[in-house]
mmCIF file with all atom_site columns, C-alpha atoms in Angstrom:
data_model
loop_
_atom_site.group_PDB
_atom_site.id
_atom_site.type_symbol
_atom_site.label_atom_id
_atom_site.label_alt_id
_atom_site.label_comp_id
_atom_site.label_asym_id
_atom_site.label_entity_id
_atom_site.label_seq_id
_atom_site.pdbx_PDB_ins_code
_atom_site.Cartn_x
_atom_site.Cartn_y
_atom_site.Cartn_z
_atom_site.occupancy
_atom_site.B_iso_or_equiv
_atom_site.pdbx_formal_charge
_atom_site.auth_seq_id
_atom_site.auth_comp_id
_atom_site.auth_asym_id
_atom_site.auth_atom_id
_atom_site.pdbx_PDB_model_num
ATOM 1  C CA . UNK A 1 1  ? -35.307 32.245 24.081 1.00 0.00 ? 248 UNK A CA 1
ATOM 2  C CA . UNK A 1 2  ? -37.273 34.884 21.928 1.00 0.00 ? 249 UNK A CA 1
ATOM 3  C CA . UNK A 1 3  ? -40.776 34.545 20.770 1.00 0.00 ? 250 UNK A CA 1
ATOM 4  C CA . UNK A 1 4  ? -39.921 34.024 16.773 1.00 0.00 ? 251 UNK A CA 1
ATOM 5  C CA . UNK A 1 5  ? -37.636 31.220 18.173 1.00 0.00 ? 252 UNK A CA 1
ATOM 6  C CA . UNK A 1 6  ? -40.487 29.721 20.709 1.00 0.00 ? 253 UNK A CA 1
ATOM 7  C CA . UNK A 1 7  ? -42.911 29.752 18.020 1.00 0.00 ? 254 UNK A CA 1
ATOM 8  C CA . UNK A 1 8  ? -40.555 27.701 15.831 1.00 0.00 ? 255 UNK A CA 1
ATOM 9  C CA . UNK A 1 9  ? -39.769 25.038 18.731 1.00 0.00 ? 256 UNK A CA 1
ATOM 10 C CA . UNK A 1 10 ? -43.922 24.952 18.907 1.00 0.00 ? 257 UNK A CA 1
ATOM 11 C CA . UNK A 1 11 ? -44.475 24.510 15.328 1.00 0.00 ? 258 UNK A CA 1
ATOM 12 C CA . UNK A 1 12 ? -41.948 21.624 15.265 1.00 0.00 ? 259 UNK A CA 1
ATOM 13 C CA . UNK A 1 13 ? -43.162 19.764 18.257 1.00 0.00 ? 260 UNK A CA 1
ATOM 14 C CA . UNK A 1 14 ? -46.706 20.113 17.026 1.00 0.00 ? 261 UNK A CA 1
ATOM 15 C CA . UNK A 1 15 ? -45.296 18.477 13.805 1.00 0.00 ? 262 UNK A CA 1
ATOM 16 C CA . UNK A 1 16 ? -43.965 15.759 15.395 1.00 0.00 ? 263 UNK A CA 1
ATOM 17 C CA . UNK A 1 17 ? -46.403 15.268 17.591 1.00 0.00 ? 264 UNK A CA 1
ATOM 18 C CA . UNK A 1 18 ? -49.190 15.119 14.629 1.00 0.00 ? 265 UNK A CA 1
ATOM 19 C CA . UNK A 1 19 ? -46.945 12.635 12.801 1.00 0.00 ? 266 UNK A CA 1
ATOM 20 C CA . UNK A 1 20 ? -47.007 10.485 15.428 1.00 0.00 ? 267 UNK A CA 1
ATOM 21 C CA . UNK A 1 21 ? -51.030 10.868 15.501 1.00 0.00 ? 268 UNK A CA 1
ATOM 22 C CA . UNK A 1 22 ? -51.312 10.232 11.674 1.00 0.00 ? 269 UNK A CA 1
ATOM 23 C CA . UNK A 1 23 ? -49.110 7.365  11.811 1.00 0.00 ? 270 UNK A CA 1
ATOM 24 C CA . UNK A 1 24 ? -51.205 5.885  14.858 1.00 0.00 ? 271 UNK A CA 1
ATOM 25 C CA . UNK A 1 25 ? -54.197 6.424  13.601 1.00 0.00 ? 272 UNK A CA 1
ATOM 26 C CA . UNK A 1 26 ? -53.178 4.930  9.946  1.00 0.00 ? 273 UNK A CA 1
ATOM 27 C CA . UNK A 1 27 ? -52.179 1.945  12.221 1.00 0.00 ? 274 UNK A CA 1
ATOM 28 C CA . UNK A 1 28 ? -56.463 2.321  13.483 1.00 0.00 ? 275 UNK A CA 1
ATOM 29 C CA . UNK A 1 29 ? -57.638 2.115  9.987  1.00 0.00 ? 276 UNK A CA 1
ATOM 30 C CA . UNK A 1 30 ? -58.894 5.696  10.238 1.00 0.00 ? 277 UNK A CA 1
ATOM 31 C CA . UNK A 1 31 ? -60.961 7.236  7.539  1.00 0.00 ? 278 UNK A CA 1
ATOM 32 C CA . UNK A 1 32 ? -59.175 9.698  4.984  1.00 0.00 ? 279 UNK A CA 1
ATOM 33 C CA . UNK A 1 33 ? -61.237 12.392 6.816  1.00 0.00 ? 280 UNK A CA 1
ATOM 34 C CA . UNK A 1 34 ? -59.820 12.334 9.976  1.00 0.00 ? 281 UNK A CA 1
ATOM 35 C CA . UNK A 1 35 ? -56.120 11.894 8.037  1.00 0.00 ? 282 UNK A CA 1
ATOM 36 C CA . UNK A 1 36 ? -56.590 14.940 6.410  1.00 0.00 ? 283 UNK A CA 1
ATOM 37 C CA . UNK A 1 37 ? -57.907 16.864 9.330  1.00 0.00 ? 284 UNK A CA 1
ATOM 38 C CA . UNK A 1 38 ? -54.371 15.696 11.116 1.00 0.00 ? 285 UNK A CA 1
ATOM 39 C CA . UNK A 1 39 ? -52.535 16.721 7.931  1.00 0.00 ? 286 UNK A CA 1
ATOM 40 C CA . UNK A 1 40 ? -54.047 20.383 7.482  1.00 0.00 ? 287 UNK A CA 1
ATOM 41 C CA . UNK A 1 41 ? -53.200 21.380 10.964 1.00 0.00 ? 288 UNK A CA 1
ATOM 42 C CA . UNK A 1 42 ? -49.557 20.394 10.943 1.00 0.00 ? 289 UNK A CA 1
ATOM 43 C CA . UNK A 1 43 ? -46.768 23.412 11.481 1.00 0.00 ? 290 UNK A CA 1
ATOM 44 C CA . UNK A 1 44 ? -44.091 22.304 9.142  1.00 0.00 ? 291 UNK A CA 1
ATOM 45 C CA . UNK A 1 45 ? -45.470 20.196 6.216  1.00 0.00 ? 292 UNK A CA 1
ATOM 46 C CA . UNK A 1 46 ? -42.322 19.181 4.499  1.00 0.00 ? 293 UNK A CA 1
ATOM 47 C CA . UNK A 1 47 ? -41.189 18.078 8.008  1.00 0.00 ? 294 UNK A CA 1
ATOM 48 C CA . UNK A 1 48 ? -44.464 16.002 8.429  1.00 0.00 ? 295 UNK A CA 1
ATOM 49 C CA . UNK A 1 49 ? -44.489 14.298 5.433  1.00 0.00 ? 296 UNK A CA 1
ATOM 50 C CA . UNK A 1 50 ? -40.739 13.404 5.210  1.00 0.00 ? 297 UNK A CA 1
ATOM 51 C CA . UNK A 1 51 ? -41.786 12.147 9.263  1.00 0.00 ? 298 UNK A CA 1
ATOM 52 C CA . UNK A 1 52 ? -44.564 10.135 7.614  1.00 0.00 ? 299 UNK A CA 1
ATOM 53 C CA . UNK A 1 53 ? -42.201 8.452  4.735  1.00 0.00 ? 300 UNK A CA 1
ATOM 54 C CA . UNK A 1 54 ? -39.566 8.294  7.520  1.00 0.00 ? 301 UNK A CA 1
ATOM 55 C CA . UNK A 1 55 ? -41.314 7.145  10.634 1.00 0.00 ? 302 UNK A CA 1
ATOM 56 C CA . UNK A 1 56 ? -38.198 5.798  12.714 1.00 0.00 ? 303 UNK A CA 1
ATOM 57 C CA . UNK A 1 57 ? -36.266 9.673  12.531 1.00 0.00 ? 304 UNK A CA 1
ATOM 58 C CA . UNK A 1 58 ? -39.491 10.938 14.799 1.00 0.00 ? 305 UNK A CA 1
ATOM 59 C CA . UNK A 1 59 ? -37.877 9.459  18.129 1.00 0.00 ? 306 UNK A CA 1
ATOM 60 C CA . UNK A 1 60 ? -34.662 11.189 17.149 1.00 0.00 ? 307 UNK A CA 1
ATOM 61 C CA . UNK A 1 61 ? -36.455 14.586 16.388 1.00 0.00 ? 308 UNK A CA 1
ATOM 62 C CA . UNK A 1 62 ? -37.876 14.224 19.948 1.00 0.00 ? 309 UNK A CA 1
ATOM 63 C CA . UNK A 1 63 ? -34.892 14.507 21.736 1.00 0.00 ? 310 UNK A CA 1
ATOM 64 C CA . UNK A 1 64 ? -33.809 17.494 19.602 1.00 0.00 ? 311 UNK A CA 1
ATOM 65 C CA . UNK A 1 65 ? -36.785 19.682 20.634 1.00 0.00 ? 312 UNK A CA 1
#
C-alpha cells in the first residue's frame, strides 16, 4: 500500500471513528462545544455528516476499512 493510499484509509477510519464519538456523546447530552470540537477534527466531512444522518451504514463502513 502507498502512503497517499494509507493516508486515505487513516482519514476514513478517523471519520468513522469520530462519528461514532459524536453520535455517543449526543447520546451523553454533551455540550455543543465538545460536538464541534469532534466535528472540526474529522478527515472526510461529507462522509461524517452523511455517517451522522445515517448512523446504521457506520458498522458496514467498518468492515470496509
Amino acid at each position: 500500500m502507498n502512503r497517499g493510499s494509507q493516508q486515505k484509509t487513516l482519514r476514513r477510519q478517523n471519520t468513522i471513528l469520530a462519528a461514532k464519538n459524536f453520535l455517543a456523546e449526543m447520546a451523553k447530552d454533551a455540550n455543543s462545544e465538545e460536538l464541534r470540537f469532534i466535528a472540526d477534527n474529522v478527515g472526510e466531512i461529507a462522509l461524517f455528516w452523511h455517517l451522522i444522518e445515517n448512523p446504521e451504514e457506520i458498522s458496514s463502513l467498518d468492515l470496509q476499512v
